[in-house]
């Protein structure tokens, strides 16, 4: 059983930086790409970034390319999302996900039937 758990969310001030963490277990972590999504209440979930199994390739949604950095540590079965210069519009529940099949995916649909965590909430105060 694949288990994904996010952490690191909380209340932060606008302009600050934040690192979200995601741990995964239940299968060989380094065989699969990983992704971060976010969802604001009342809005559709959106893809933030994906990272290949090795960490050598990363994809960012267009609006996320300047302040978001995805990374992974396969020795720890962890994936991270660093966010700098937080804005109030970054407030959301952030989800970590992994697809069912191996490969590097840059589209949200490839993760739909994969494995998801419960999310970690980020609140940004102005």
XYZ file of N, CA, C and O in Angstrom:
504
model
N 0.840 -1.186 0.000
C 0.000 0.000 0.000
C 0.882 1.245 0.000
O 1.765 1.383 0.833
N 0.646 2.119 -0.926
C 1.425 3.350 -1.010
C 0.832 4.376 -0.049
O -0.371 4.600 -0.019
N 1.698 4.964 0.723
C 1.278 5.957 1.698
C 2.052 7.249 1.481
O 3.283 7.227 1.413
N 1.343 8.339 1.349
C 1.963 9.640 1.109
C 1.504 10.604 2.190
O 0.304 10.706 2.456
N 2.449 11.288 2.781
C 2.132 12.198 3.877
C 2.856 13.518 3.666
O 4.085 13.542 3.547
N 2.087 14.582 3.636
C 2.662 15.916 3.501
C 2.807 16.574 4.871
O 2.059 16.271 5.804
N 3.749 17.506 4.948
C 3.931 18.278 6.173
C 4.580 19.612 5.819
O 5.055 19.805 4.696
N 4.604 20.487 6.795
C 5.295 21.755 6.620
C 4.410 22.961 6.399
O 4.903 24.092 6.364
N 3.126 22.742 6.255
C 2.225 23.867 6.072
C 2.010 24.612 7.381
O 2.488 24.212 8.427
N 1.291 25.692 7.287
C 1.002 26.481 8.474
C 0.724 27.919 8.100
O 0.499 28.240 6.930
N 0.762 28.766 9.116
C 0.519 30.198 8.908
C 1.857 30.902 8.701
O 2.751 30.808 9.548
N 1.980 31.587 7.595
C 3.206 32.315 7.295
C 2.858 33.713 6.810
O 1.765 33.956 6.312
N 3.806 34.607 6.950
C 3.592 35.977 6.489
C 3.899 36.107 5.012
O 4.796 35.416 4.489
N 3.189 36.977 4.376
C 3.501 37.275 2.982
C 4.956 37.748 2.891
O 5.424 38.495 3.747
N 5.626 37.264 1.871
C 7.023 37.612 1.678
C 7.996 36.601 2.243
O 9.182 36.615 1.900
N 7.497 35.743 3.111
C 8.365 34.725 3.708
C 8.545 33.550 2.756
O 7.932 33.486 1.688
N 9.395 32.634 3.182
C 9.626 31.404 2.433
C 9.109 30.224 3.237
O 8.990 30.292 4.465
N 8.848 29.140 2.543
C 8.300 27.958 3.195
C 8.776 26.723 2.457
O 8.890 26.742 1.221
N 9.048 25.673 3.202
C 9.371 24.405 2.574
C 8.361 23.354 3.005
O 8.208 23.071 4.203
N 7.691 22.792 2.039
C 6.775 21.687 2.285
C 7.512 20.383 2.039
O 8.358 20.287 1.156
N 7.171 19.380 2.831
C 7.788 18.073 2.709
C 6.742 17.009 2.440
O 5.584 17.145 2.843
N 7.195 15.968 1.784
C 6.295 14.862 1.471
C 7.082 13.566 1.592
O 8.150 13.427 0.984
N 6.568 12.663 2.382
C 7.196 11.355 2.490
C 6.318 10.328 1.798
O 5.092 10.425 1.817
N 6.958 9.344 1.204
C 6.222 8.303 0.496
C 6.781 6.947 0.889
O 7.984 6.785 1.061
N 5.907 5.989 1.012
C 6.318 4.631 1.368
C 5.399 3.641 0.687
O 4.340 4.005 0.173
N 5.823 2.403 0.678
C 4.974 1.359 0.139
C 5.394 0.815 -1.208
O 4.847 -0.186 -1.669
N 6.343 1.493 -1.840
C 6.910 0.974 -3.086
C 8.265 1.666 -3.268
O 8.630 2.550 -2.497
N 8.967 1.266 -4.297
C 10.301 1.821 -4.505
C 10.186 3.270 -4.938
O 9.849 3.582 -6.078
N 10.464 4.162 -4.020
C 10.262 5.589 -4.227
C 10.984 6.102 -5.462
O 10.445 6.878 -6.253
N 12.196 5.648 -5.640
C 13.033 6.187 -6.713
C 12.611 5.714 -8.103
O 13.188 6.132 -9.096
N 11.604 4.869 -8.189
C 11.120 4.418 -9.500
C 10.054 5.330 -10.092
O 9.665 5.147 -11.252
N 9.590 6.299 -9.307
C 8.413 7.064 -9.720
C 8.631 8.556 -9.624
O 9.301 9.051 -8.709
N 8.030 9.257 -10.561
C 8.044 10.707 -10.436
C 7.065 11.126 -9.348
O 6.245 10.330 -8.893
N 7.193 12.352 -8.920
C 6.355 12.903 -7.868
C 5.859 14.277 -8.303
O 6.445 14.912 -9.186
N 4.811 14.725 -7.664
C 4.254 16.025 -8.046
C 3.652 16.722 -6.837
O 3.289 16.081 -5.849
N 3.598 18.022 -6.937
C 2.860 18.839 -5.981
C 1.699 19.509 -6.724
O 1.866 20.012 -7.840
N 0.567 19.487 -6.056
C -0.622 20.190 -6.519
C -1.060 21.127 -5.399
O -0.638 20.996 -4.253
N -1.952 22.044 -5.737
C -2.564 22.854 -4.697
C -4.024 23.125 -5.059
O -4.394 23.103 -6.238
N -4.800 23.367 -4.024
C -6.221 23.638 -4.235
C -6.711 24.693 -3.258
O -6.541 24.558 -2.041
N -7.319 25.692 -3.815
C -7.974 26.729 -3.039
C -9.447 26.348 -2.935
O -10.029 25.882 -3.914
N -10.058 26.496 -1.768
C -11.481 26.165 -1.634
C -12.328 26.839 -2.709
O -12.178 28.021 -2.972
N -13.163 26.034 -3.344
C -14.027 26.567 -4.376
C -13.408 26.593 -5.754
O -14.074 26.956 -6.724
N -12.152 26.221 -5.828
C -11.472 26.215 -7.123
C -10.948 24.826 -7.431
O -10.823 23.972 -6.550
N -10.635 24.606 -8.685
C -10.097 23.317 -9.092
C -8.664 23.142 -8.580
O -7.916 24.105 -8.439
N -8.329 21.918 -8.347
C -6.953 21.610 -7.974
C -6.038 21.878 -9.164
O -6.391 21.568 -10.303
N -4.881 22.463 -8.895
C -3.968 22.783 -9.987
C -2.591 22.186 -9.749
O -2.120 22.081 -8.618
N -1.979 21.809 -10.830
C -0.630 21.262 -10.773
C 0.360 22.380 -10.507
O 0.320 23.425 -11.147
N 1.258 22.132 -9.576
C 2.315 23.093 -9.275
C 3.602 22.688 -9.988
O 4.178 23.468 -10.749
N 4.041 21.456 -9.747
C 5.312 21.007 -10.308
C 5.401 19.489 -10.249
O 4.750 18.851 -9.429
N 6.212 18.945 -11.131
C 6.531 17.523 -11.081
C 8.038 17.353 -11.150
O 8.746 18.239 -11.644
N 8.493 16.217 -10.662
C 9.917 15.932 -10.688
C 10.108 14.484 -11.084
O 9.373 13.607 -10.670
N 11.099 14.235 -11.927
C 11.340 12.889 -12.418
C 11.879 11.987 -11.319
O 12.282 12.447 -10.250
N 11.937 10.689 -11.599
C 12.337 9.714 -10.596
C 13.725 10.003 -10.038
O 13.990 9.788 -8.864
N 14.611 10.492 -10.867
C 15.983 10.757 -10.425
C 16.148 12.147 -9.828
O 17.150 12.441 -9.187
N 15.182 12.999 -10.084
C 15.324 14.393 -9.679
C 16.020 15.238 -10.728
O 16.181 16.442 -10.544
N 16.416 14.621 -11.828
C 17.155 15.346 -12.839
C 16.307 16.245 -13.715
O 16.825 17.139 -14.394
N 15.017 16.006 -13.703
C 14.109 16.822 -14.510
C 12.966 17.325 -13.646
O 12.411 16.580 -12.845
N 12.627 18.581 -13.853
C 11.508 19.171 -13.128
C 10.660 19.975 -14.098
O 11.180 20.586 -15.040
N 9.377 19.947 -13.847
C 8.429 20.713 -14.648
C 7.623 21.603 -13.713
O 7.223 21.176 -12.630
N 7.397 22.837 -14.141
C 6.593 23.773 -13.352
C 5.462 24.318 -14.205
O 5.654 24.650 -15.379
N 4.308 24.435 -13.589
C 3.235 25.155 -14.243
C 3.709 26.578 -14.500
O 4.533 27.118 -13.756
N 3.204 27.159 -15.560
C 3.727 28.446 -16.004
C 3.760 29.490 -14.901
O 4.738 30.231 -14.752
N 2.711 29.557 -14.098
C 2.637 30.601 -13.077
C 3.486 30.289 -11.853
O 3.585 31.099 -10.941
N 4.091 29.105 -11.825
C 4.856 28.669 -10.658
C 6.359 28.708 -10.899
O 7.131 28.277 -10.042
N 6.792 29.166 -12.033
C 8.186 28.970 -12.412
C 9.166 29.879 -11.696
O 10.365 29.597 -11.678
N 8.682 30.951 -11.108
C 9.660 31.888 -10.567
C 9.903 31.722 -9.073
O 10.989 32.020 -8.587
N 8.915 31.242 -8.310
C 9.062 31.198 -6.859
C 8.964 29.802 -6.261
O 9.094 29.653 -5.036
N 8.775 28.793 -7.080
C 8.583 27.436 -6.581
C 9.741 26.558 -7.044
O 10.171 26.648 -8.193
N 10.217 25.714 -6.139
C 11.270 24.770 -6.478
C 10.920 23.409 -5.913
O 10.723 23.270 -4.703
N 10.841 22.419 -6.788
C 10.599 21.048 -6.358
C 11.919 20.299 -6.325
O 12.777 20.505 -7.187
N 12.088 19.454 -5.338
C 13.298 18.651 -5.234
C 12.954 17.347 -4.539
O 11.863 17.192 -3.986
N 13.873 16.408 -4.571
C 13.628 15.131 -3.908
C 14.926 14.574 -3.384
O 16.013 14.879 -3.896
N 14.800 13.738 -2.373
C 15.927 13.020 -1.789
C 15.535 11.552 -1.757
O 14.780 11.126 -0.877
N 16.007 10.804 -2.721
C 15.612 9.404 -2.820
C 16.161 8.553 -1.671
O 15.625 7.492 -1.372
N 17.214 9.010 -1.046
C 17.753 8.261 0.083
C 16.830 8.345 1.301
O 16.908 7.520 2.207
N 15.974 9.348 1.300
C 15.050 9.546 2.422
C 13.592 9.348 2.018
O 12.698 9.532 2.847
N 13.351 9.012 0.773
C 11.979 8.876 0.260
C 11.178 10.156 0.485
O 10.014 10.110 0.911
N 11.802 11.281 0.182
C 11.183 12.560 0.444
C 11.172 13.416 -0.827
O 12.095 13.374 -1.637
N 10.132 14.211 -0.956
C 10.080 15.231 -1.989
C 9.704 16.535 -1.307
O 8.964 16.538 -0.317
N 10.225 17.619 -1.818
C 10.057 18.926 -1.184
C 9.529 19.948 -2.171
O 9.716 19.834 -3.394
N 8.893 20.956 -1.616
C 8.486 22.107 -2.414
C 8.875 23.358 -1.649
O 8.360 23.611 -0.562
N 9.805 24.087 -2.199
C 10.210 25.356 -1.615
C 9.457 26.485 -2.299
O 9.395 26.545 -3.534
N 8.896 27.357 -1.488
C 8.164 28.504 -2.012
C 8.801 29.755 -1.417
O 8.936 29.870 -0.194
N 9.182 30.669 -2.257
C 9.764 31.921 -1.785
C 8.807 33.081 -2.042
O 7.902 32.982 -2.863
N 9.024 34.156 -1.306
C 8.222 35.378 -1.464
C 6.730 35.048 -1.527
O 6.030 35.394 -2.485
N 6.277 34.362 -0.506
C 4.888 33.923 -0.467
C 3.924 35.083 -0.640
O 4.123 36.181 -0.092
N 2.865 34.822 -1.377
C 1.800 35.789 -1.615
C 0.503 35.255 -1.016
O 0.353 34.043 -0.843
N -0.414 36.139 -0.757
C -1.681 35.690 -0.184
C -2.387 34.709 -1.120
O -3.075 33.798 -0.658
N -2.165 34.867 -2.399
C -2.816 33.948 -3.345
C -2.184 32.559 -3.371
O -2.680 31.656 -4.038
N -1.072 32.384 -2.647
C -0.476 31.048 -2.511
C -1.179 30.223 -1.438
O -0.901 29.024 -1.296
N -2.038 30.841 -0.671
C -2.758 30.109 0.367
C -3.633 29.036 -0.262
O -4.442 29.321 -1.149
N -3.441 27.809 0.182
C -4.132 26.668 -0.413
C -3.799 25.431 0.393
O -2.939 25.462 1.282
N -4.460 24.356 0.062
C -4.028 23.055 0.551
C -3.105 22.475 -0.513
O -3.472 22.409 -1.686
N -1.925 22.096 -0.087
C -0.931 21.557 -1.006
C -0.894 20.039 -0.868
O -0.786 19.511 0.237
N -0.972 19.392 -2.013
C -0.997 17.933 -2.052
C 0.229 17.382 -2.773
O 0.668 17.942 -3.776
N 0.692 16.267 -2.280
C 1.767 15.527 -2.922
C 1.139 14.306 -3.594
O 0.218 13.693 -3.033
N 1.621 13.962 -4.769
C 1.029 12.848 -5.494
C 2.080 12.092 -6.287
O 3.124 12.638 -6.648
N 1.770 10.835 -6.548
C 2.639 10.003 -7.367
C 1.769 9.188 -8.305
O 0.704 8.717 -7.907
N 2.168 9.005 -9.536
C 1.340 8.269 -10.484
C 1.385 6.772 -10.220
O 2.262 6.272 -9.524
N 0.471 6.069 -10.796
C 0.446 4.617 -10.630
C 1.582 3.955 -11.370
O 2.126 2.941 -10.906
N 1.953 4.503 -12.511
C 2.977 3.872 -13.328
C 4.227 4.730 -13.386
O 4.182 5.946 -13.197
N 5.342 4.082 -13.646
C 6.607 4.794 -13.728
C 6.650 5.617 -15.002
O 5.905 5.380 -15.941
N 7.559 6.581 -15.035
C 7.652 7.513 -16.154
C 7.648 8.913 -15.583
O 7.338 9.108 -14.412
N 8.016 9.870 -16.395
C 7.980 11.255 -15.945
C 6.821 11.963 -16.623
O 6.742 12.013 -17.839
N 5.924 12.492 -15.816
C 4.710 13.102 -16.317
C 4.680 14.583 -15.972
O 5.085 14.985 -14.881
N 4.177 15.369 -16.900
C 4.072 16.810 -16.679
C 2.635 17.288 -16.804
O 2.392 18.490 -16.907
N 1.699 16.362 -16.812
C 0.294 16.726 -16.909
C -0.449 16.233 -15.683
O -0.155 15.166 -15.150
N -1.427 16.999 -15.266
C -2.167 16.661 -14.058
C -2.930 15.347 -14.201
O -3.059 14.586 -13.230
N -3.392 15.072 -15.388
C -4.234 13.890 -15.594
C -3.501 12.585 -15.280
O -4.119 11.599 -14.864
N -2.206 12.564 -15.471
C -1.435 11.345 -15.219
C -1.385 10.974 -13.749
O -1.022 9.858 -13.401
N -1.742 11.914 -12.898
C -1.698 11.659 -11.451
C -3.090 11.376 -10.881
O -3.197 10.994 -9.721
N -4.113 11.577 -11.678
C -5.476 11.496 -11.159
C -5.761 10.159 -10.486
O -6.381 10.119 -9.416
N -5.345 9.081 -11.103
C -5.636 7.763 -10.544
C -4.455 7.211 -9.765
O -4.371 6.011 -9.523
N -3.538 8.091 -9.387
C -2.362 7.668 -8.640
C -2.595 7.713 -7.144
O -3.701 7.477 -6.662
N -1.534 8.051 -6.440
C -1.573 8.048 -4.981
C -1.408 9.469 -4.469
O -0.547 10.220 -4.950
N -2.215 9.782 -3.463
C -2.265 11.150 -2.957
C -2.162 11.180 -1.440
O -2.643 10.269 -0.763
N -1.587 12.257 -0.955
C -1.612 12.481 0.472
C -2.860 13.242 0.869
O -3.708 13.572 0.024
N -2.961 13.531 2.158
C -4.126 14.234 2.679
C -4.006 15.748 2.524
O -4.984 16.469 2.705
N -2.828 16.194 2.228
C -2.623 17.623 2.022
C -2.120 18.334 3.257
O -2.315 17.869 4.389
N -1.467 19.446 3.044
C -1.028 20.309 4.132
C -1.455 21.730 3.784
O -1.266 22.194 2.655
N -2.038 22.401 4.748
C -2.621 23.705 4.471
C -1.611 24.814 4.681
O -0.904 24.851 5.699
N -1.578 25.723 3.751
C -0.733 26.905 3.846
C -1.644 28.125 3.927
O -2.508 28.321 3.065
N -1.454 28.904 4.965
C -2.203 30.143 5.160
C -1.207 31.288 5.108
O -0.177 31.238 5.801
N -1.488 32.283 4.329
C -0.562 33.402 4.165
C -1.236 34.671 4.667
O -2.291 35.067 4.168
N -0.613 35.280 5.654
C -1.163 36.522 6.202
C -0.496 37.728 5.531
O 0.694 37.706 5.248
N -1.279 38.746 5.304
C -0.742 39.940 4.630
C -0.171 40.922 5.628
O -0.341 40.789 6.827
